[in-house]
Every structure is written in structure tokens, then in C-alpha cells.
Short mmCIF file of C-alpha atoms in Angstrom, two decimals:
data_model
loop_
_atom_site.label_atom_id
_atom_site.label_comp_id
_atom_site.label_asym_id
_atom_site.label_seq_id
_atom_site.Cartn_x
_atom_site.Cartn_y
_atom_site.Cartn_z
CA MET A 2 79.08 63.01 78.23
CA SER A 3 82.53 64.52 77.69
CA LYS A 4 84.88 65.39 80.54
CA ILE A 5 87.15 68.42 80.28
CA GLU A 6 90.06 69.35 82.51
CA THR A 7 91.49 72.84 82.27
CA ASP A 8 93.56 75.39 84.16
CA LEU A 9 90.85 78.05 84.21
CA LEU A 10 87.11 77.97 83.67
CA VAL A 11 85.31 81.27 83.12
CA ILE A 12 81.51 81.33 83.45
CA GLY A 13 80.08 84.34 81.64
CA ALA A 14 81.40 86.20 78.60
CA GLY A 15 80.72 89.75 79.68
CA SER A 16 83.37 92.41 80.14
CA GLY A 17 85.07 90.79 83.12
CA GLY A 18 84.94 87.24 81.87
CA LEU A 19 86.32 88.14 78.47
CA SER A 20 89.17 90.10 80.05
CA VAL A 21 90.12 87.15 82.26
CA ALA A 22 89.89 84.65 79.40
CA ALA A 23 91.92 86.74 76.96
CA GLY A 24 94.60 87.63 79.50
CA ALA A 25 94.99 84.10 80.86
CA VAL A 26 95.15 82.28 77.54
CA GLN A 27 97.71 84.71 76.11
CA MET A 28 99.91 84.10 79.14
CA GLY A 29 99.89 80.34 78.63
CA ALA A 30 96.94 79.01 80.65
CA LYS A 31 94.39 76.54 79.26
CA VAL A 32 91.05 78.34 79.34
CA VAL A 33 87.44 77.26 78.85
CA LEU A 34 84.78 79.97 78.53
CA LEU A 35 81.04 79.34 78.99
CA GLU A 36 78.33 81.65 77.65
CA ASP A 37 74.73 80.65 76.98
CA HIS A 38 73.57 84.01 75.61
CA LYS A 39 75.40 86.86 73.85
CA MET A 40 79.14 87.37 73.87
CA GLY A 41 80.00 90.78 75.28
CA GLY A 42 77.31 90.61 77.95
CA ASP A 43 75.10 93.47 79.03
CA CYS A 44 77.57 96.26 78.29
CA LEU A 45 77.88 95.57 74.58
CA ASN A 46 74.36 94.39 73.87
CA TYR A 47 72.06 96.28 76.23
CA GLY A 48 73.98 98.74 78.38
CA CYS A 49 76.99 101.00 77.92
CA VAL A 50 77.35 100.74 74.16
CA PRO A 51 73.74 101.06 72.91
CA SER A 52 72.83 103.69 75.50
CA LYS A 53 75.74 105.93 74.52
CA ALA A 54 74.87 105.49 70.85
CA LEU A 55 71.28 106.63 71.48
CA ILE A 56 72.52 109.49 73.65
CA ALA A 57 74.70 110.59 70.72
CA ALA A 58 71.63 110.64 68.46
CA GLY A 59 69.81 112.76 71.02
CA LYS A 60 72.72 115.21 71.17
CA GLN A 61 72.59 115.67 67.41
CA ALA A 62 68.91 116.53 67.56
CA HIS A 63 69.50 118.91 70.46
CA ALA A 64 72.33 120.67 68.60
CA LEU A 65 70.03 121.40 65.63
CA ARG A 66 67.50 123.05 67.94
CA ASN A 67 70.15 125.17 69.64
CA GLY A 68 72.48 126.60 67.01
CA ALA A 69 71.44 130.26 67.11
CA LYS A 70 73.97 131.24 69.77
CA PHE A 71 76.71 130.20 67.32
CA GLY A 72 75.17 132.10 64.41
CA VAL A 73 73.58 128.94 62.98
CA ALA A 74 69.80 129.11 62.67
CA ASP A 75 67.79 126.84 64.95
CA VAL A 76 65.90 124.15 63.04
CA ALA A 77 63.43 121.53 64.12
CA PRO A 78 65.15 118.17 63.58
CA ASP A 79 63.39 115.55 61.49
CA VAL A 80 63.96 112.59 63.82
CA ASP A 81 63.69 109.07 62.45
CA TYR A 82 63.64 107.00 65.62
CA ALA A 83 63.98 103.72 63.74
CA ALA A 84 67.07 105.09 61.98
CA ALA A 85 68.47 106.16 65.35
CA LYS A 86 68.02 102.57 66.51
CA ASP A 87 69.75 101.41 63.32
CA HIS A 88 72.68 103.58 64.39
CA VAL A 89 72.63 101.86 67.78
CA HIS A 90 72.71 98.40 66.24
CA LYS A 91 75.43 99.41 63.78
CA VAL A 92 77.60 100.53 66.69
CA ILE A 93 77.04 97.19 68.45
CA ALA A 94 77.85 95.31 65.23
CA THR A 95 81.07 97.29 64.79
CA ILE A 96 82.32 96.39 68.26
CA GLU A 97 80.93 92.85 68.28
CA PRO A 98 83.83 91.11 66.49
CA HIS A 99 86.18 92.10 69.31
CA ASP A 100 84.04 90.07 71.71
CA SER A 101 83.10 87.28 69.33
CA VAL A 102 83.44 83.51 69.68
CA GLU A 103 85.70 83.50 66.63
CA ARG A 104 88.16 85.98 68.13
CA PHE A 105 88.43 84.13 71.40
CA GLU A 106 88.79 80.76 69.74
CA GLY A 107 91.52 82.38 67.65
CA LEU A 108 93.30 83.34 70.84
CA GLY A 109 93.16 79.72 71.99
CA VAL A 110 90.15 79.82 74.33
CA ARG A 111 87.75 76.89 74.16
CA VAL A 112 84.32 78.54 73.97
CA ILE A 113 81.28 76.47 74.88
CA GLN A 114 77.93 78.13 74.25
CA GLU A 115 76.05 76.49 77.10
CA ARG A 116 75.00 77.55 80.57
CA GLY A 117 77.38 76.47 83.32
CA ARG A 118 76.06 75.03 86.58
CA PHE A 119 78.06 73.65 89.50
CA ILE A 120 77.14 70.06 90.30
CA ASP A 121 79.61 69.82 93.16
CA GLU A 122 82.47 71.83 94.64
CA ASN A 123 84.85 70.95 91.82
CA THR A 124 82.70 70.29 88.75
CA VAL A 125 80.65 72.43 86.39
CA GLN A 126 78.09 70.98 83.98
CA ALA A 127 77.65 72.74 80.64
CA GLY A 128 75.38 70.91 78.23
CA GLU A 129 77.01 67.55 77.58
CA HIS A 130 80.30 68.62 79.15
CA GLN A 131 81.52 68.12 82.71
CA ILE A 132 84.37 70.50 83.43
CA THR A 133 86.90 70.49 86.24
CA ALA A 134 89.36 73.34 86.57
CA ARG A 135 92.17 74.39 88.85
CA ARG A 136 90.38 77.72 89.24
CA VAL A 137 86.93 79.02 88.26
CA VAL A 138 85.87 82.63 87.70
CA VAL A 139 82.16 83.45 87.84
CA SER A 140 81.40 86.56 85.79
CA THR A 141 77.68 86.30 85.04
CA GLY A 142 76.89 89.99 85.48
CA SER A 143 73.52 91.43 86.42
CA SER A 144 70.05 91.96 84.98
CA PRO A 145 67.41 94.67 85.30
CA PHE A 146 65.58 94.50 88.62
CA VAL A 147 61.83 94.55 88.09
CA PRO A 148 60.07 95.31 91.39
CA PRO A 149 56.84 93.51 92.30
CA ILE A 150 54.61 96.54 91.78
CA PRO A 151 50.94 95.51 91.62
CA GLY A 152 49.70 95.48 88.05
CA LEU A 153 53.13 95.64 86.41
CA ASP A 154 52.88 92.06 85.19
CA LYS A 155 49.73 92.97 83.25
CA VAL A 156 51.03 95.97 81.28
CA PRO A 157 53.70 96.22 78.57
CA TYR A 158 56.96 97.72 79.76
CA PHE A 159 60.59 97.99 78.71
CA THR A 160 63.88 97.51 80.53
CA ASN A 161 67.35 98.40 79.30
CA GLU A 162 67.45 94.91 77.76
CA THR A 163 64.24 95.18 75.71
CA LEU A 164 64.25 98.89 74.84
CA TRP A 165 66.51 98.40 71.83
CA GLY A 166 63.84 96.49 69.90
CA LEU A 167 61.44 99.46 70.01
CA ARG A 168 61.23 101.08 66.57
CA ASP A 169 58.57 103.77 67.07
CA LEU A 170 59.31 106.92 69.06
CA PRO A 171 57.30 106.92 72.30
CA GLU A 172 54.82 109.78 72.41
CA HIS A 173 55.15 110.06 76.19
CA LEU A 174 57.72 107.90 77.97
CA LEU A 175 57.25 107.20 81.67
CA VAL A 176 60.54 106.27 83.33
CA VAL A 177 60.26 104.62 86.73
CA GLY A 178 63.63 105.16 88.38
CA GLY A 179 65.78 108.27 88.56
CA GLY A 180 69.19 106.64 88.71
CA PRO A 181 71.85 106.75 85.97
CA ILE A 182 70.10 104.37 83.53
CA GLY A 183 66.73 106.03 83.87
CA ILE A 184 68.06 109.58 83.65
CA GLU A 185 70.30 108.87 80.65
CA MET A 186 67.51 107.23 78.66
CA ALA A 187 65.05 109.92 79.72
CA GLN A 188 67.21 112.71 78.30
CA ALA A 189 67.99 110.80 75.12
CA HIS A 190 64.29 110.26 74.39
CA LEU A 191 63.39 113.83 75.35
CA ARG A 192 65.87 115.17 72.82
CA LEU A 193 64.65 112.79 70.15
CA GLY A 194 61.14 114.19 70.56
CA SER A 195 59.30 112.24 73.25
CA LYS A 196 57.55 113.78 76.20
CA VAL A 197 59.23 112.31 79.26
CA THR A 198 58.23 111.95 82.90
CA VAL A 199 60.69 110.49 85.40
CA ILE A 200 59.08 108.93 88.48
CA GLU A 201 61.50 108.44 91.36
CA GLY A 202 60.57 106.99 94.74
CA MET A 203 63.22 109.00 96.58
CA LYS A 204 65.56 111.60 95.04
CA ALA A 205 66.65 111.57 91.41
CA MET A 206 70.38 110.91 91.08
CA GLY A 207 70.31 110.35 94.82
CA LYS A 208 73.69 108.61 95.01
CA ASP A 209 75.55 111.59 93.56
CA ASP A 210 76.72 114.80 95.17
CA PRO A 211 73.46 116.74 95.59
CA GLU A 212 74.95 120.07 94.47
CA LEU A 213 76.20 118.57 91.22
CA ALA A 214 73.12 116.40 90.65
CA ALA A 215 70.95 119.52 90.93
CA ILE A 216 72.83 121.09 88.02
CA VAL A 217 72.02 118.09 85.80
CA LEU A 218 68.40 117.91 86.88
CA ASP A 219 67.89 121.66 86.40
CA ARG A 220 69.17 121.34 82.83
CA MET A 221 66.75 118.52 82.15
CA ARG A 222 63.81 120.44 83.54
CA ASP A 223 64.83 123.43 81.40
CA GLU A 224 64.69 121.15 78.36
CA GLY A 225 61.14 120.13 79.26
CA MET A 226 61.51 116.93 81.27
CA VAL A 227 59.14 116.34 84.17
CA ILE A 228 60.94 114.86 87.17
CA GLU A 229 58.72 113.71 90.01
CA GLU A 230 60.56 112.85 93.23
CA ASP A 231 59.32 111.12 96.39
CA ALA A 232 56.86 109.37 94.10
CA LEU A 233 57.01 105.68 95.05
CA ALA A 234 55.12 103.67 92.42
CA GLU A 235 52.29 101.79 94.12
CA GLU A 236 50.27 100.49 91.20
CA ILE A 237 50.60 100.33 87.42
CA THR A 238 47.64 99.83 85.10
CA GLY A 239 46.61 100.35 81.49
CA SER A 240 47.52 98.87 78.15
CA ALA A 241 49.82 99.53 75.19
CA GLY A 242 49.79 103.25 74.45
CA ASP A 243 47.92 104.11 77.65
CA ILE A 244 49.98 103.44 80.79
CA ILE A 245 49.03 104.77 84.22
CA VAL A 246 51.39 104.86 87.20
CA LYS A 247 49.89 105.62 90.59
CA ALA A 248 52.25 106.82 93.32
CA LYS A 249 51.84 105.97 96.98
CA ASP A 250 50.90 109.58 97.80
CA GLY A 251 48.09 109.54 95.24
CA ARG A 252 49.81 111.26 92.32
CA ILE A 253 48.84 109.87 88.92
CA PHE A 254 51.14 109.79 85.89
CA LYS A 255 49.96 108.89 82.38
CA GLY A 256 52.02 108.05 79.33
CA SER A 257 52.20 105.91 76.20
CA HIS A 258 55.26 103.79 77.10
CA LEU A 259 56.90 102.59 80.29
CA LEU A 260 60.60 102.06 81.04
CA MET A 261 61.49 100.32 84.30
CA ALA A 262 64.91 101.49 85.49
CA VAL A 263 64.99 100.97 89.24
CA GLY A 264 68.27 99.09 89.54
CA ARG A 265 69.93 95.80 88.78
CA SER A 266 70.10 92.31 90.30
CA ALA A 267 73.16 90.06 90.35
CA ASN A 268 72.79 86.99 88.12
CA THR A 269 73.19 84.25 90.74
CA SER A 270 70.23 81.99 89.95
CA ASP A 271 70.54 78.64 88.20
CA LEU A 272 74.30 78.43 88.77
CA GLY A 273 74.26 75.66 91.38
CA LEU A 274 76.16 77.86 93.81
CA GLU A 275 74.81 75.98 96.82
CA LYS A 276 76.24 72.71 95.51
CA ALA A 277 79.66 74.35 95.20
CA GLY A 278 79.64 75.73 98.74
CA ILE A 279 79.49 79.32 97.44
CA GLU A 280 77.65 81.77 99.66
CA PHE A 281 75.54 84.53 98.14
CA ASP A 282 72.70 86.86 99.03
CA ARG A 283 70.38 89.23 97.20
CA LYS A 284 73.30 91.59 96.49
CA GLY A 285 75.42 88.91 94.83
CA ILE A 286 78.14 86.36 95.54
CA LYS A 287 80.11 86.95 98.72
CA VAL A 288 83.80 87.53 98.06
CA ASP A 289 86.83 88.59 100.05
CA ALA A 290 89.27 91.33 99.08
CA SER A 291 90.95 89.03 96.55
CA MET A 292 87.54 88.37 94.90
CA LYS A 293 87.64 84.78 96.17
CA THR A 294 84.33 83.14 97.15
CA THR A 295 83.70 80.78 100.06
CA ASN A 296 84.88 78.02 97.73
CA ASN A 297 88.66 78.45 97.73
CA LYS A 298 88.97 77.55 94.03
CA VAL A 299 86.26 79.91 92.80
CA TYR A 300 86.38 83.66 92.23
CA ALA A 301 83.55 86.06 91.37
CA ILE A 302 84.07 89.37 89.57
CA GLY A 303 82.03 92.24 88.18
CA ASP A 304 78.35 92.86 88.89
CA VAL A 305 77.72 89.36 90.24
CA ALA A 306 80.15 90.04 93.08
CA GLY A 307 77.75 92.59 94.53
CA GLN A 308 80.05 95.60 94.43
CA LEU A 309 80.15 98.64 92.13
CA GLN A 310 78.23 97.71 88.97
CA PHE A 311 80.31 99.21 86.18
CA THR A 312 81.98 97.65 83.16
CA HIS A 313 85.36 99.13 84.04
CA VAL A 314 85.11 97.64 87.53
CA ALA A 315 84.66 94.18 86.02
CA GLY A 316 87.78 94.79 83.94
CA TYR A 317 89.66 95.91 87.03
CA HIS A 318 88.53 92.81 88.92
CA ALA A 319 89.81 90.71 86.02
CA GLY A 320 93.30 92.09 86.51
CA VAL A 321 93.13 91.40 90.24
CA VAL A 322 92.21 87.73 89.85
CA ILE A 323 94.61 87.08 86.96
CA ARG A 324 97.52 88.10 89.17
CA SER A 325 96.37 85.64 91.83
CA ILE A 326 95.34 82.76 89.55
CA LEU A 327 98.23 82.78 87.09
CA PHE A 328 101.12 83.84 89.29
CA GLY A 329 99.97 82.83 92.76
CA LEU A 330 100.66 86.34 94.01
CA PRO A 331 98.59 88.15 96.64
CA SER A 332 96.21 90.57 94.98
CA LYS A 333 93.37 92.58 96.49
CA ALA A 334 90.69 94.77 94.98
CA LYS A 335 90.04 98.28 96.27
CA GLN A 336 87.19 100.68 95.58
CA GLY A 337 88.45 104.08 96.67
CA HIS A 338 90.08 104.88 93.34
CA ILE A 339 87.26 103.66 91.07
CA PRO A 340 85.66 106.45 89.01
CA TRP A 341 82.21 106.43 87.48
CA ALA A 342 80.19 108.71 85.24
CA THR A 343 76.62 109.39 84.22
CA TYR A 344 76.51 110.35 80.55
CA THR A 345 73.85 113.01 80.69
CA ASP A 346 74.38 116.47 79.23
CA PRO A 347 76.09 117.86 81.25
CA GLU A 348 77.93 114.74 82.35
CA LEU A 349 78.46 113.93 86.01
CA ALA A 350 81.51 112.01 87.27
CA GLN A 351 82.87 110.94 90.63
CA VAL A 352 85.93 109.26 92.09
CA GLY A 353 86.72 108.63 95.72
CA LEU A 354 84.72 110.37 98.43
CA THR A 355 81.98 112.91 97.85
CA GLU A 356 82.03 116.08 99.93
CA GLU A 357 79.59 114.60 102.44
CA GLN A 358 81.50 111.33 102.70
CA ALA A 359 84.82 113.16 103.08
CA ARG A 360 83.49 115.31 105.91
CA ASP A 361 82.05 112.25 107.64
CA ALA A 362 85.38 110.45 107.36
CA HIS A 363 87.84 113.30 107.97
CA GLY A 364 85.85 116.06 109.67
CA SER A 365 87.49 119.47 109.79
CA ASN A 366 90.61 118.17 108.02
CA VAL A 367 88.77 118.34 104.70
CA GLU A 368 89.49 121.30 102.42
CA LEU A 369 87.55 121.96 99.21
CA ALA A 370 89.10 123.11 95.96
CA ARG A 371 86.47 124.38 93.50
CA PHE A 372 86.53 125.70 89.96
CA GLU A 373 83.63 126.72 87.71
CA PHE A 374 83.46 125.81 84.03
CA HIS A 375 82.36 129.34 83.11
CA GLU A 376 85.92 130.47 83.88
CA ASN A 377 87.44 128.05 81.36
CA ASP A 378 88.17 129.60 77.96
CA ARG A 379 87.41 126.47 75.92
CA ALA A 380 84.08 126.05 77.70
CA ILE A 381 83.27 129.68 76.91
CA ALA A 382 84.20 129.23 73.23
CA GLU A 383 81.99 126.17 72.87
CA GLY A 384 79.09 127.43 74.96
CA LYS A 385 79.56 124.69 77.54
CA THR A 386 79.91 126.85 80.61
CA THR A 387 77.53 124.93 82.87
CA GLY A 388 79.75 122.97 85.20
CA LEU A 389 81.69 122.67 88.40
CA ILE A 390 84.55 120.65 89.82
CA LYS A 391 85.01 119.99 93.52
CA VAL A 392 88.08 118.27 94.92
CA MET A 393 88.10 117.03 98.49
CA VAL A 394 91.58 117.37 99.97
CA VAL A 395 93.03 116.02 103.22
CA LYS A 396 96.55 117.01 104.23
CA GLY A 397 97.50 118.02 100.72
CA ARG A 398 96.20 114.90 98.98
CA PRO A 399 92.92 114.47 97.08
CA VAL A 400 90.56 111.93 98.62
CA GLY A 401 87.71 112.53 96.18
CA ALA A 402 86.64 114.57 93.18
CA SER A 403 83.21 115.41 91.79
CA ILE A 404 82.74 116.95 88.35
CA VAL A 405 79.63 118.07 86.51
CA GLY A 406 80.03 119.55 83.05
CA ALA A 407 81.07 118.81 79.50
CA SER A 408 83.35 115.75 79.22
CA ALA A 409 83.27 115.16 82.99
CA GLY A 410 83.71 111.42 82.35
CA ASP A 411 87.02 112.15 80.63
CA LEU A 412 88.16 114.82 83.08
CA ILE A 413 87.71 112.57 86.11
CA GLY A 414 90.59 110.37 84.91
CA VAL A 415 93.21 112.78 86.26
CA TRP A 416 91.77 112.49 89.76
CA ALA A 417 91.38 108.72 89.48
CA LEU A 418 95.10 108.58 88.66
CA ALA A 419 95.96 110.89 91.53
CA ILE A 420 93.94 108.95 94.10
CA ALA A 421 95.11 105.54 92.85
CA ASN A 422 98.72 106.62 93.23
CA ASN A 423 98.34 108.72 96.39
CA LEU A 424 99.55 111.84 94.60
CA LYS A 425 99.67 115.28 96.15
CA MET A 426 97.75 118.30 94.94
CA SER A 427 101.10 119.89 94.12
CA GLN A 428 101.75 117.16 91.57
CA VAL A 429 98.44 117.82 89.82
CA ALA A 430 99.11 121.56 89.94
CA GLY A 431 102.50 120.91 88.34
CA MET A 432 100.84 119.39 85.29
CA VAL A 433 100.86 121.54 82.16
CA ALA A 434 97.58 121.28 80.22
CA PRO A 435 97.35 122.45 76.60
CA TYR A 436 95.47 125.68 76.02
CA PRO A 437 92.60 126.01 75.40
CA THR A 438 91.18 122.72 76.63
CA LEU A 439 88.62 121.61 79.16
CA GLY A 440 91.51 119.70 80.74
CA GLU A 441 92.66 123.00 82.24
CA VAL A 442 89.72 122.69 84.64
CA ASN A 443 91.63 120.06 86.58
CA LYS A 444 94.79 122.14 86.81
CA ARG A 445 92.83 125.22 87.83
CA ALA A 446 91.07 123.26 90.55
CA ALA A 447 94.44 122.20 91.91
CA GLY A 448 95.57 125.82 91.64
CA ALA A 449 92.51 126.93 93.60
CA TYR A 450 93.75 124.79 96.48
CA PHE A 451 97.05 126.68 96.60
CA SER A 452 95.80 130.20 95.79
CA PRO A 453 94.89 131.18 99.38
CA ARG A 454 98.24 129.86 100.58
CA LEU A 455 100.14 131.97 98.06
CA PHE A 456 98.08 135.10 97.50
CA GLU A 457 96.58 135.61 100.95
CA SER A 458 99.60 134.71 103.06
CA VAL A 459 101.23 137.57 104.94
CA LEU A 460 104.39 135.49 105.31
CA VAL A 461 104.68 134.91 101.57
CA LYS A 462 104.27 138.63 100.88
CA ARG A 463 106.97 139.50 103.42
CA VAL A 464 109.38 136.99 101.92
CA VAL A 465 108.75 138.32 98.41
CA GLY A 466 109.25 141.88 99.65
CA LEU A 467 112.57 141.00 101.26
CA VAL A 468 113.80 139.17 98.17
CA GLN A 469 112.85 142.07 95.91
CA ARG A 470 114.76 144.54 98.09
CA TRP A 471 117.90 142.43 98.07
CA LEU A 472 117.92 141.37 94.44
CA PRO A 473 120.57 143.23 92.39
#
């Protein structure tokens, strides 16, 4: 049994853990990193990266079917699903070296490929190693939540972790869960040639602005997807190639393959958290605003901390705890400026408060600035006119923005910057965007906030009239 003492111990080599380890070691700290599975975590191996690669394949197939409006004949794509999966794995392999053991050892991190478990408040066991550290960061992420639906344990099904091994295109994919993961994978498979039925117990994309979500869901239905809402799965039966999902209200759905996409669970089991005096519940490890747990020496970041479950949030948390751990400075995490996106076509993105949340929080003080994509010249040129931006404004400052449309995930960055820095709408309106770009949507939305004040104001017109009469 070897004993290791270090400045910082990081448990979990996902997005957040890798960011902490790389940042700390390059600033002079001694760092030990534990990972008993794949470097890069869920995002690289099962989540963000492979899903976007498969979505890209689906977009290519969709473009071939829909070229006539550009003067390019529509053709039926010859989809090789196995080759599409090869593309997915090639993308993972291309990014993999950045997250590899070799890279981090090259930076000076001691990487131990064993599971870490607390054996007391100050010690973590990892294989034959007992590690004590001045500070510990738990970044073990999350895993697909598989609900205890009767019969599910007797039929073959996929999650976002196992889907990538499938090599044959599903004839009819049943997707249980209408959240971001389910909806993204549903559209990708639909465009690659599968029949797809989404089965959602409440409302599909229910956490998003309903007006914007409806635009996405309408597009999917137009493409041929079946979306069944208020269909709580009560029983699942069948066998490979013949899956049957029975909803609580009696509806029956049949398909060849089943994808379970009903949410995610924080990875808190088998960590010995109780022995370390670290409190947790079904949502994840309990942390304060500085991401510190109930053990004063231990922090938790990313999905396991039970907050917003996004890769970029884990990276943000990493920056928060590095400031505290390395420099002893006060540092707190916030959520109001965190953007997120669902990478459907059209994309849907959000930062800050939705319209409903803004009205609940600020009442009649909320003003809406809206702009439609069909008024943007670049969107018109590229045939991407389905879209809308809404900005929620209180006393001249944006408190939230919702965007549905082409490149919404990129466009939302302007509003994330504005909210993070408490900027005014006038500062966004003062931005000059190159023409013609979709980026003009943001500027035009800011302009829409000021238009009534300028063009409908009697006072402004009187002032302009007086100035014009007196000008030489």
C-alpha cells in the first residue's frame, strides 16, 4: 500500500475535473487525478461530442432531400448508418488526445486509473494507493437515469451511453423522453431514415419557452416525427426488433428499437461520501455557493453537484474552485448568466430568465424585445427563416434571452456576455455586426427595444422638428 500526499486531488476526469487538474498543475500545484473509466467523461465519449457528430450526419442527409429550393435537385440519400457511426467515432478519436492520460501526465499531473473512495474525512483510497490532499474536488459527473418501468429490465434498450455501439439503422426508434437528449437523437435518426416516435410523460421540451419549443416541435412533426405528449410509460414489453410501450392512459406504441432518455442521475454511489462527512441526496452532492461540500476540504463541481447539467457549467465551476483552492480568494458560482442550447434544427438556446420567469420575478417591469429570423437577410439567402429571438428587459438591462433558429447556440453568446456583465440594451444596440450575418439578429432585437421610444415618441419628433428649423 502506497501513501500519497498532494496539494490537490481530483476525482473524475470529465470536463470539470480535467479543467481543474490542468489549470492547477500549470499554476504550480501538485495534482493527482483519479479516473477508473474513460478520460474525457460523458461529454467526449457519450454525450456532447458523439451526439453532435450524428446530428451533423443527419443534417447532410436532410440537405440532400431538400435542395430544390436552391435549384439543386432533391435526391434520396443513400445512408450508411454504420459509416455515420464511424464518423462519430472518428470525431471522438480526433478530440481524445486533448483529454488523454499522456497529455495530462505531460503537464505534470499524476494520473491514477482507479476508482477513488473516501475511507475517512481526509483520505481517499484508489486501488493500492491511499491519498491525502490539502483539497479534494469531486467531479464524477452523471449517468443516464433509467426509471423502474415494469418490464424494462426484460427488453433490450439503449441509453446515450450504449447507443454508439449500434451499427444497424433502427427501422422504428421509440424514444422515451422528450427532453434535449431525446429530441436531438430523435431528429438525427429521423433524418438518417428511421421512423421515430417520441413518448413524453408531460410536455416535450417542457423546460424551454413554450412559444419557442413549439417552433422546434412543429418542424419535427413536419419532417415526419410522431411526438406523443402526456404519455407516461407504464409498461414495456417485447423483444429485440419488436418493442411495445404502453402508456398510463392506454395508448400503445410499437417500434423496433428503444432509447431511454428521461434524464440523468448524479454519480454519487460508491464514493464513500458518508465516511467523509459529505452530504448528498438524489439530486447530487450538496454544495454552497463556493462549490464547497459539508466537508470543508472537499469541493464538488459539474453534474455531480446537482445543478445545471452542462459541460460548460462544469468548466465554469472549475474556474470558481481554482480561484478558491489555489489563491485562497473568495469565489462563488452563479447561474443567472449560464446559457444552454438544444442542437435540434432549428436550434433552441436560452440564457437567464424565460419570459414566464421574468414576469414572475419582475411583473409589469418586464419589456419584451422581439425579432423574427424571416426579416434577416442572411437567413433569407440561406433559406433559414424559421426563427425568433425574445429578450426580456428590466429597466433597460436584459435579464434573459430566448432564441430559436439557425445557429441559436452561437447567437446566445452575445446575451450571455451582456447578462454576465450587467450590460445595458444600449450597449448591445451600439454593436456593429457585419452584413449579412445571422449575428445581426441580436442587434436588431436590441434595436426593437428602442424603436418605440424613438419612432413613436411625440417628444422626439418635436425635438427633431425644432432642430431642423434652427439648423443653418
